[in-house]
Amino acid sequence: MFQTTSSETSFQEISTAQLLFNVCRNLHQVAERVEALGQFVMKTRRTLKGHGNKVLCMDWCKDKRRIVSSSQDGKVIVWDSFTTNKEHAVTMPCTWVMACAYAPSGCAIACGGLDNKCSVYPLTFDKNENMAAKKKSVAMHTNYLSACSFTNSDMQILTASGDGTCALWDVESGQLLQSFHGHGADVLCLDLAPSETGNTFVSGGCDKKAMVWDMRSGQCVQAFETHESDINSVRYYPSGDAFASGSDDATCRLYDLRADREVAIYSKESIIFGASSVDFSLSGRLLFAGYNDYTINVWDVLKGSRVSILFGHENRVSTLRVSPDGTAFCSGSWDHTLRVWA
Amino acid sequence: MSSGASVNALQRLVEQLKLEAGVERIKVSQAAAELQQYCMQNACKDALLVGVPAGSNPFREPRSCALF
């Protein structure tokens, strides 16, 4: 590779090569000296049965105990994950309820799907009240709703849609506060930055792009396009400085916002099915990813190695979230069940 | 007409790319070091990573079984 010309030139060439060798290309290189993780024992601690068809989405309540889940058959159920009891159930007028979210107060849930809308249902413990009667239609898109999330309060909802846009809505009035245009195809997922880091959110779509948006201006501030297929899930790193993505290209990736680039990739030759949903453990050291091959892989975020593979679901894992205090995580699957793991 | 529309779209794209190119960046080595530091600092609080004392994880508690 190096031509031997004068001895001075060869010395320069070798030094340059050494410099390049020391350039840091990713997180795994920096974390080489970090102690490897030991064996993990994570088991299914609860199985939530009751949906009549594929579970498509779930979310935790801030009380770290209640869970809302939505299904292809149009049902949205609120569970007490400690006892596995169903506390509320509502049937949506559409099938494929692809998105659901718990309000920060714990007093309402939002959901939507093929109806192209996001609706908010207040949760009431009055047995005489019909939950569906108090339904409020908040968001209107021109294609399916793929994801929704309340912001810091019950007052605003962020939505992502198959129409290629995201939007911010006022719950009370149903008014559109801001819309986010830029994806070249369906938007499949979104995640809000942890509240300390300000008013941004990240979205992922069928255009293979992950985009970071300023919620106030509607502007895309950063975009990342290294995945080779649809991005099904995006989730912020707990510090807010990075986010992970899961894609149909069978990889998960970590993007650092301040370095403005991909800094890690989580993949194995043996993993050939798409990753449908990802979430971090509390410290950000572990990345849990649910796949279309029915498994959940647990990755060491720093070292890039897989530390565990969890079996149990009998069909695709479609949704996965770590509980608010990090003591457990819940997965939902096309096998009609949800599992709580710890 | 159609060429006018695509010129506009391309101009908007160029503006967007200029905006994105103007973002201040830090080195990957520094970014990675800070991600690692965050992990280390919070590892002890991470129940799924280090485990918690028996009985304090509500999901690991054995549930009582009532037989009627």
Tab-separated table of C-alpha atoms in Angstrom:
chain	number	residue	atom	x	y	z
A	1	MET	CA	0.000	0.000	0.000
A	2	PHE	CA	2.809	2.403	0.800
A	3	GLN	CA	5.392	3.120	-1.827
A	4	THR	CA	8.891	3.405	-0.546
A	5	THR	CA	10.116	6.695	-1.931
A	6	SER	CA	12.360	8.842	0.243
A	7	SER	CA	12.441	7.761	3.878
A	8	GLU	CA	10.825	11.068	4.952
A	9	THR	CA	7.739	10.556	2.780
A	10	SER	CA	7.207	6.978	3.987
A	11	PHE	CA	7.397	8.192	7.579
A	12	GLN	CA	4.630	10.738	6.829
A	13	GLU	CA	2.471	8.096	5.164
A	14	ILE	CA	2.837	5.730	8.093
A	15	SER	CA	1.965	8.461	10.593
A	16	THR	CA	-1.160	9.357	8.651
A	17	ALA	CA	-2.178	5.725	8.607
A	18	GLN	CA	-1.694	5.509	12.358
A	19	LEU	CA	-3.800	8.637	12.865
A	20	LEU	CA	-6.620	7.200	10.793
A	21	PHE	CA	-6.390	3.980	12.761
A	22	ASN	CA	-7.060	5.885	15.963
A	23	VAL	CA	-10.104	7.728	14.645
A	24	CYS	CA	-13.166	6.683	16.540
A	25	ARG	CA	-15.868	5.400	14.295
A	26	ASN	CA	-18.375	4.200	16.785
A	27	LEU	CA	-19.504	3.757	20.372
A	28	HIS	CA	-18.282	0.151	20.575
A	29	GLN	CA	-14.682	1.241	20.026
A	30	VAL	CA	-14.868	3.781	22.845
A	31	ALA	CA	-16.504	1.250	25.154
A	32	GLU	CA	-13.935	-1.487	24.562
A	33	ARG	CA	-12.591	-1.297	28.101
A	34	VAL	CA	-16.022	-1.372	29.736
A	35	GLU	CA	-16.682	-4.527	31.702
A	36	ALA	CA	-18.866	-6.987	29.849
A	37	LEU	CA	-22.271	-7.760	31.319
A	38	GLY	CA	-22.930	-11.054	33.024
A	39	GLN	CA	-25.737	-13.491	32.383
A	40	PHE	CA	-29.259	-12.190	32.529
A	41	VAL	CA	-32.237	-13.944	33.966
A	42	MET	CA	-35.329	-12.333	32.574
A	43	LYS	CA	-38.569	-14.220	32.539
A	44	THR	CA	-42.192	-13.634	31.756
A	45	ARG	CA	-43.739	-12.612	35.075
A	46	ARG	CA	-47.247	-11.827	33.831
A	47	THR	CA	-49.189	-12.791	30.733
A	48	LEU	CA	-52.105	-10.532	29.836
A	49	LYS	CA	-54.737	-12.475	27.916
A	50	GLY	CA	-57.949	-11.046	26.594
A	51	HIS	CA	-57.428	-9.533	23.202
A	52	GLY	CA	-59.172	-11.383	20.415
A	53	ASN	CA	-56.600	-10.598	17.796
A	54	LYS	CA	-53.092	-9.214	17.204
A	55	VAL	CA	-51.847	-6.767	19.827
A	56	LEU	CA	-50.475	-3.773	17.929
A	57	CYS	CA	-49.501	-1.220	20.543
A	58	MET	CA	-49.157	-0.688	24.285
A	59	ASP	CA	-48.184	2.026	26.734
A	60	TRP	CA	-47.516	2.226	30.473
A	61	CYS	CA	-49.296	4.532	32.852
A	62	LYS	CA	-47.020	6.755	34.984
A	63	ASP	CA	-48.166	4.743	38.024
A	64	LYS	CA	-45.820	1.965	36.723
A	65	ARG	CA	-48.603	-0.544	37.018
A	66	ARG	CA	-51.394	0.103	34.543
A	67	ILE	CA	-51.040	-0.675	30.875
A	68	VAL	CA	-53.169	0.272	27.876
A	69	SER	CA	-53.065	-1.968	24.814
A	70	SER	CA	-54.784	-1.919	21.436
A	71	SER	CA	-55.519	-4.625	18.935
A	72	GLN	CA	-56.397	-5.455	15.346
A	73	ASP	CA	-59.924	-6.366	16.399
A	74	GLY	CA	-60.640	-2.780	17.445
A	75	LYS	CA	-60.438	-3.348	21.189
A	76	VAL	CA	-58.511	-1.108	23.557
A	77	ILE	CA	-57.973	-2.547	27.046
A	78	VAL	CA	-56.571	-1.026	30.236
A	79	TRP	CA	-54.924	-3.625	32.500
A	80	ASP	CA	-53.583	-3.712	36.029
A	81	SER	CA	-50.332	-5.497	35.290
A	82	PHE	CA	-49.789	-6.575	38.910
A	83	THR	CA	-53.046	-8.553	39.097
A	84	THR	CA	-53.586	-8.985	35.303
A	85	ASN	CA	-57.160	-7.714	35.782
A	86	LYS	CA	-58.812	-5.747	33.014
A	87	GLU	CA	-59.961	-2.399	34.339
A	88	HIS	CA	-61.455	-0.836	31.236
A	89	ALA	CA	-62.277	-1.944	27.720
A	90	VAL	CA	-63.603	-0.042	24.742
A	91	THR	CA	-64.341	-1.135	21.202
A	92	MET	CA	-63.254	1.309	18.537
A	93	PRO	CA	-65.381	1.788	15.406
A	94	CYS	CA	-62.419	0.669	13.289
A	95	THR	CA	-60.128	-2.316	13.146
A	96	TRP	CA	-56.320	-2.147	13.339
A	97	VAL	CA	-55.941	0.200	16.286
A	98	MET	CA	-52.253	0.758	15.653
A	99	ALA	CA	-51.598	3.396	18.255
A	100	CYS	CA	-52.479	3.919	21.877
A	101	ALA	CA	-51.102	6.057	24.660
A	102	TYR	CA	-51.717	6.734	28.339
A	103	ALA	CA	-52.213	10.333	29.459
A	104	PRO	CA	-49.636	11.629	31.980
A	105	SER	CA	-52.359	12.093	34.592
A	106	GLY	CA	-53.485	8.483	34.208
A	107	CYS	CA	-57.030	9.735	33.701
A	108	ALA	CA	-57.357	9.216	29.961
A	109	ILE	CA	-56.088	7.203	27.038
A	110	ALA	CA	-55.661	8.058	23.362
A	111	CYS	CA	-55.908	5.645	20.448
A	112	GLY	CA	-56.451	5.412	16.714
A	113	GLY	CA	-55.654	3.467	13.579
A	114	LEU	CA	-57.487	2.820	10.334
A	115	ASP	CA	-60.060	5.473	11.242
A	116	ASN	CA	-57.322	8.060	10.442
A	117	LYS	CA	-58.092	9.732	13.758
A	118	CYS	CA	-56.695	9.937	17.253
A	119	SER	CA	-59.430	9.880	19.896
A	120	VAL	CA	-59.167	10.523	23.619
A	121	TYR	CA	-61.227	8.517	26.121
A	122	PRO	CA	-61.434	9.720	29.735
A	123	LEU	CA	-61.126	6.784	32.123
A	124	THR	CA	-63.946	6.531	34.574
A	125	PHE	CA	-64.549	4.060	37.341
A	126	ASP	CA	-68.272	4.687	37.308
A	127	LYS	CA	-69.706	1.357	36.166
A	128	ASN	CA	-72.784	3.073	34.808
A	129	GLU	CA	-70.834	5.229	32.436
A	130	ASN	CA	-70.127	4.007	28.962
A	131	MET	CA	-66.516	4.828	28.128
A	132	ALA	CA	-67.316	5.221	24.438
A	133	ALA	CA	-69.904	7.915	25.199
A	134	LYS	CA	-67.262	10.376	26.395
A	135	LYS	CA	-64.979	9.853	23.415
A	136	LYS	CA	-63.374	12.965	21.970
A	137	SER	CA	-61.986	13.021	18.419
A	138	VAL	CA	-58.809	15.058	18.472
A	139	ALA	CA	-56.634	14.402	15.430
A	140	MET	CA	-57.619	14.006	11.794
A	141	HIS	CA	-55.178	12.682	9.247
A	142	THR	CA	-55.710	11.657	5.637
A	143	ASN	CA	-54.361	8.182	6.227
A	144	TYR	CA	-53.956	5.706	9.095
A	145	LEU	CA	-52.709	6.766	12.499
A	146	SER	CA	-49.475	4.888	13.227
A	147	ALA	CA	-48.384	6.441	16.530
A	148	CYS	CA	-49.548	8.877	19.157
A	149	SER	CA	-48.169	10.319	22.365
A	150	PHE	CA	-49.315	12.895	24.904
A	151	THR	CA	-46.758	15.625	25.478
A	152	ASN	CA	-45.954	16.658	29.049
A	153	SER	CA	-49.598	17.153	29.896
A	154	ASP	CA	-53.020	15.767	29.046
A	155	MET	CA	-53.590	18.882	26.920
A	156	GLN	CA	-51.579	18.100	23.809
A	157	ILE	CA	-51.119	15.062	21.615
A	158	LEU	CA	-48.486	14.343	19.004
A	159	THR	CA	-49.480	12.017	16.155
A	160	ALA	CA	-47.754	10.225	13.272
A	161	SER	CA	-49.581	9.009	10.195
A	162	GLY	CA	-49.467	6.964	7.024
A	163	ASP	CA	-50.120	10.286	5.244
A	164	GLY	CA	-46.419	11.083	5.737
A	165	THR	CA	-46.861	13.791	8.351
A	166	CYS	CA	-46.725	14.261	12.103
A	167	ALA	CA	-48.925	16.723	13.900
A	168	LEU	CA	-49.399	18.382	17.278
A	169	TRP	CA	-52.985	18.855	18.499
A	170	ASP	CA	-54.786	20.613	21.315
A	171	VAL	CA	-56.916	17.966	23.031
A	172	GLU	CA	-59.656	20.252	24.319
A	173	SER	CA	-60.431	22.033	21.042
A	174	GLY	CA	-59.116	19.466	18.558
A	175	GLN	CA	-57.182	22.278	16.923
A	176	LEU	CA	-54.060	21.560	14.874
A	177	LEU	CA	-51.213	23.421	16.570
A	178	GLN	CA	-48.318	22.432	14.321
A	179	SER	CA	-47.723	20.054	11.465
A	180	PHE	CA	-44.441	18.415	10.501
A	181	HIS	CA	-43.775	17.758	6.833
A	182	GLY	CA	-40.667	16.171	5.411
A	183	HIS	CA	-40.972	12.398	5.392
A	184	GLY	CA	-41.243	11.019	1.881
A	185	ALA	CA	-43.529	8.162	2.884
A	186	ASP	CA	-45.623	6.809	5.797
A	187	VAL	CA	-44.420	7.829	9.246
A	188	LEU	CA	-44.483	4.738	11.455
A	189	CYS	CA	-43.271	5.884	14.861
A	190	LEU	CA	-42.375	8.798	17.052
A	191	ASP	CA	-40.888	9.508	20.464
A	192	LEU	CA	-40.752	12.699	22.507
A	193	ALA	CA	-37.446	13.889	23.925
A	194	PRO	CA	-37.180	13.478	27.724
A	195	SER	CA	-38.682	16.621	29.208
A	196	GLU	CA	-35.358	17.993	30.458
A	197	THR	CA	-33.953	18.253	26.961
A	198	GLY	CA	-36.543	20.509	25.441
A	199	ASN	CA	-39.180	20.596	22.780
A	200	THR	CA	-38.112	18.091	20.186
A	201	PHE	CA	-39.259	14.710	19.024
A	202	VAL	CA	-37.950	12.071	16.645
A	203	SER	CA	-39.971	10.221	13.984
A	204	GLY	CA	-39.174	7.254	11.747
A	205	GLY	CA	-40.762	6.223	8.490
A	206	CYS	CA	-41.029	4.034	5.433
A	207	ASP	CA	-38.610	6.407	3.677
A	208	LYS	CA	-35.861	4.834	5.878
A	209	LYS	CA	-35.318	8.215	7.520
A	210	ALA	CA	-35.306	9.213	11.150
A	211	MET	CA	-36.067	12.912	11.566
A	212	VAL	CA	-35.720	15.163	14.588
A	213	TRP	CA	-38.209	18.023	14.785
A	214	ASP	CA	-38.512	21.305	16.653
A	215	MET	CA	-42.038	21.207	18.068
A	216	ARG	CA	-42.464	24.968	18.139
A	217	SER	CA	-41.328	25.829	14.612
A	218	GLY	CA	-42.335	22.625	12.820
A	219	GLN	CA	-38.834	22.520	11.364
A	220	CYS	CA	-36.813	19.365	10.851
A	221	VAL	CA	-33.521	20.052	12.603
A	222	GLN	CA	-31.661	16.794	11.910
A	223	ALA	CA	-32.227	13.817	9.632
A	224	PHE	CA	-30.562	10.412	9.531
A	225	GLU	CA	-30.731	7.997	6.653
A	226	THR	CA	-28.581	4.914	7.252
A	227	HIS	CA	-31.226	2.212	7.594
A	228	GLU	CA	-31.890	0.043	4.569
A	229	SER	CA	-35.608	-0.361	5.104
A	230	ASP	CA	-38.641	0.991	6.996
A	231	ILE	CA	-37.992	2.313	10.486
A	232	ASN	CA	-40.634	0.753	12.731
A	233	SER	CA	-39.650	2.197	16.081
A	234	VAL	CA	-37.637	5.084	17.525
A	235	ARG	CA	-36.833	5.711	21.171
A	236	TYR	CA	-34.716	8.347	22.912
A	237	TYR	CA	-31.753	7.353	25.041
A	238	PRO	CA	-32.585	8.304	28.672
A	239	SER	CA	-30.220	11.307	28.643
A	240	GLY	CA	-31.903	12.692	25.530
A	241	ASP	CA	-28.568	12.947	23.678
A	242	ALA	CA	-29.223	10.015	21.379
A	243	PHE	CA	-31.977	7.771	20.076
A	244	ALA	CA	-32.287	4.170	18.927
A	245	SER	CA	-34.212	2.853	15.963
A	246	GLY	CA	-35.502	-0.569	14.931
A	247	SER	CA	-35.999	-1.408	11.292
A	248	ASP	CA	-37.229	-3.979	8.789
A	249	ASP	CA	-33.568	-4.282	7.720
A	250	ALA	CA	-33.140	-6.488	10.849
A	251	THR	CA	-30.872	-3.984	12.591
A	252	CYS	CA	-31.222	-1.538	15.442
A	253	ARG	CA	-29.073	1.566	15.348
A	254	LEU	CA	-28.042	4.300	17.746
A	255	TYR	CA	-27.790	7.893	16.532
A	256	ASP	CA	-26.081	10.558	18.618
A	257	LEU	CA	-27.735	13.956	18.249
A	258	ARG	CA	-24.710	16.076	19.150
A	259	ALA	CA	-22.340	14.133	16.880
A	260	ASP	CA	-25.127	14.208	14.291
A	261	ARG	CA	-24.503	10.664	13.081
A	262	GLU	CA	-25.031	6.966	13.617
A	263	VAL	CA	-22.690	5.757	16.373
A	264	ALA	CA	-23.663	2.122	16.823
A	265	ILE	CA	-25.375	-0.724	15.017
A	266	TYR	CA	-26.926	-3.776	16.690
A	267	SER	CA	-27.109	-6.710	14.317
A	268	LYS	CA	-26.148	-10.320	13.826
A	269	GLU	CA	-25.989	-12.438	10.703
A	270	SER	CA	-28.432	-14.831	12.303
A	271	ILE	CA	-31.041	-12.097	12.792
A	272	ILE	CA	-32.852	-11.691	9.498
A	273	PHE	CA	-36.302	-10.540	10.583
A	274	GLY	CA	-37.274	-6.938	11.131
A	275	ALA	CA	-37.141	-5.244	14.520
A	276	SER	CA	-40.587	-3.867	15.292
A	277	SER	CA	-40.024	-1.987	18.539
A	278	VAL	CA	-37.184	-0.872	20.784
A	279	ASP	CA	-36.747	0.619	24.242
A	280	PHE	CA	-33.903	1.323	26.658
A	281	SER	CA	-33.463	0.212	30.243
A	282	LEU	CA	-33.322	3.046	32.789
A	283	SER	CA	-29.554	3.636	32.556
A	284	GLY	CA	-29.460	3.214	28.804
A	285	ARG	CA	-27.077	0.268	29.078
A	286	LEU	CA	-29.581	-2.260	27.720
A	287	LEU	CA	-31.621	-2.035	24.539
A	288	PHE	CA	-34.638	-4.326	24.341
A	289	ALA	CA	-35.822	-5.029	20.815
A	290	GLY	CA	-38.836	-7.050	19.687
A	291	TYR	CA	-38.586	-8.816	16.354
A	292	ASN	CA	-40.820	-10.326	13.699
A	293	ASP	CA	-39.225	-13.747	14.368
A	294	TYR	CA	-41.182	-13.822	17.680
A	295	THR	CA	-38.123	-13.120	19.853
A	296	ILE	CA	-36.877	-10.257	21.996
A	297	ASN	CA	-33.150	-9.547	21.819
A	298	VAL	CA	-31.429	-7.719	24.655
A	299	TRP	CA	-28.401	-5.717	23.464
A	300	ASP	CA	-25.503	-4.231	25.401
A	301	VAL	CA	-25.801	-0.662	24.094
A	302	LEU	CA	-22.137	0.196	24.748
A	303	LYS	CA	-20.461	-2.938	23.462
A	304	GLY	CA	-22.883	-3.828	20.698
A	305	SER	CA	-23.196	-7.448	21.725
A	306	ARG	CA	-26.382	-9.355	22.366
A	307	VAL	CA	-26.625	-10.309	26.044
A	308	SER	CA	-29.833	-12.283	25.970
A	309	ILE	CA	-32.535	-13.647	23.709
A	310	LEU	CA	-36.027	-14.032	25.147
A	311	PHE	CA	-38.479	-16.595	23.860
A	312	GLY	CA	-42.128	-16.855	24.748
A	313	HIS	CA	-44.281	-15.129	22.209
A	314	GLU	CA	-45.867	-17.333	19.585
A	315	ASN	CA	-45.998	-14.749	16.869
A	316	ARG	CA	-44.405	-11.414	15.939
A	317	VAL	CA	-43.549	-9.032	18.747
A	318	SER	CA	-45.214	-5.807	17.671
A	319	THR	CA	-44.708	-3.450	20.600
A	320	LEU	CA	-42.379	-3.144	23.583
A	321	ARG	CA	-42.019	-0.587	26.399
A	322	VAL	CA	-39.976	-0.461	29.579
A	323	SER	CA	-41.987	0.544	32.654
A	324	PRO	CA	-41.586	4.143	33.909
A	325	ASP	CA	-39.387	3.112	36.859
A	326	GLY	CA	-37.427	0.546	34.862
A	327	THR	CA	-38.372	-2.471	36.980
A	328	ALA	CA	-39.932	-4.401	34.093
A	329	PHE	CA	-40.813	-4.194	30.446
A	330	CYS	CA	-43.922	-5.221	28.568
A	331	SER	CA	-44.164	-6.733	25.102
A	332	GLY	CA	-47.233	-7.150	22.912
A	333	SER	CA	-47.548	-9.650	20.112
A	334	TRP	CA	-49.560	-10.871	17.162
A	335	ASP	CA	-50.171	-13.954	19.355
A	336	HIS	CA	-52.927	-11.849	21.055
A	337	THR	CA	-51.079	-11.572	24.370
A	338	LEU	CA	-48.933	-9.134	26.282
A	339	ARG	CA	-46.108	-10.282	28.521
A	340	VAL	CA	-44.469	-8.444	31.397
A	341	TRP	CA	-40.816	-9.407	31.835
A	342	ALA	CA	-38.497	-8.788	34.786
B	1	MET	CA	-45.469	24.178	-14.882
B	2	SER	CA	-44.213	20.857	-13.609
B	3	SER	CA	-40.583	21.962	-13.963
B	4	GLY	CA	-41.432	25.115	-11.955
B	5	ALA	CA	-42.901	22.999	-9.178
B	6	SER	CA	-39.893	20.723	-9.012
B	7	VAL	CA	-37.508	23.711	-8.997
B	8	ASN	CA	-39.356	25.020	-5.943
B	9	ALA	CA	-39.202	21.632	-4.289
B	10	LEU	CA	-35.480	21.399	-4.993
B	11	GLN	CA	-34.891	24.900	-3.656
B	12	ARG	CA	-36.697	23.975	-0.450
B	13	LEU	CA	-34.618	20.816	-0.241
B	14	VAL	CA	-31.416	22.817	-0.641
B	15	GLU	CA	-32.520	25.217	2.099
B	16	GLN	CA	-33.319	22.282	4.392
B	17	LEU	CA	-29.956	20.647	3.683
B	18	LYS	CA	-28.156	23.927	4.376
B	19	LEU	CA	-29.992	24.126	7.693
B	20	GLU	CA	-29.008	20.579	8.592
B	21	ALA	CA	-25.419	21.096	7.476
B	22	GLY	CA	-25.166	24.123	9.751
B	23	VAL	CA	-25.796	22.039	12.890
B	24	GLU	CA	-22.891	22.193	15.334
B	25	ARG	CA	-21.324	18.788	15.751
B	26	ILE	CA	-19.087	17.241	18.373
B	27	LYS	CA	-16.679	14.386	17.801
B	28	VAL	CA	-17.928	10.828	18.006
B	29	SER	CA	-15.259	10.018	20.590
B	30	GLN	CA	-16.628	12.711	22.888
B	31	ALA	CA	-20.274	11.842	22.237
B	32	ALA	CA	-19.602	8.147	22.857
B	33	ALA	CA	-17.676	8.905	26.060
B	34	GLU	CA	-20.631	10.889	27.394
B	35	LEU	CA	-23.137	8.164	26.520
B	36	GLN	CA	-20.906	5.693	28.343
B	37	GLN	CA	-20.618	7.996	31.348
B	38	TYR	CA	-24.398	8.315	31.582
B	39	CYS	CA	-24.729	4.511	31.595
B	40	MET	CA	-22.144	4.106	34.335
B	41	GLN	CA	-23.596	6.846	36.509
B	42	ASN	CA	-27.098	5.403	36.379
B	43	ALA	CA	-26.293	1.689	36.337
B	44	CYS	CA	-26.976	1.215	40.035
B	45	LYS	CA	-30.563	2.509	39.641
B	46	ASP	CA	-31.318	0.255	36.694
B	47	ALA	CA	-33.386	-2.636	38.076
B	48	LEU	CA	-33.291	-4.627	34.842
B	49	LEU	CA	-29.509	-4.323	34.747
B	50	VAL	CA	-28.428	-4.996	38.312
B	51	GLY	CA	-31.536	-6.561	39.789
B	52	VAL	CA	-33.207	-5.401	42.974
B	53	PRO	CA	-33.349	-6.965	46.424
B	54	ALA	CA	-35.822	-9.806	46.570
B	55	GLY	CA	-39.285	-8.553	47.385
B	56	SER	CA	-38.890	-5.020	46.161
B	57	ASN	CA	-39.718	-5.778	42.529
B	58	PRO	CA	-43.506	-6.090	42.450
B	59	PHE	CA	-43.388	-8.300	39.394
B	60	ARG	CA	-41.000	-10.793	40.940
B	61	GLU	CA	-43.052	-11.142	44.083
B	62	PRO	CA	-44.803	-14.488	44.211
B	63	ARG	CA	-48.533	-13.916	44.081
B	64	SER	CA	-50.635	-15.650	46.649
B	65	CYS	CA	-52.769	-18.406	45.258
B	66	ALA	CA	-56.259	-18.656	46.675
B	67	LEU	CA	-58.028	-21.959	46.347
B	68	PHE	CA	-61.747	-22.123	46.958
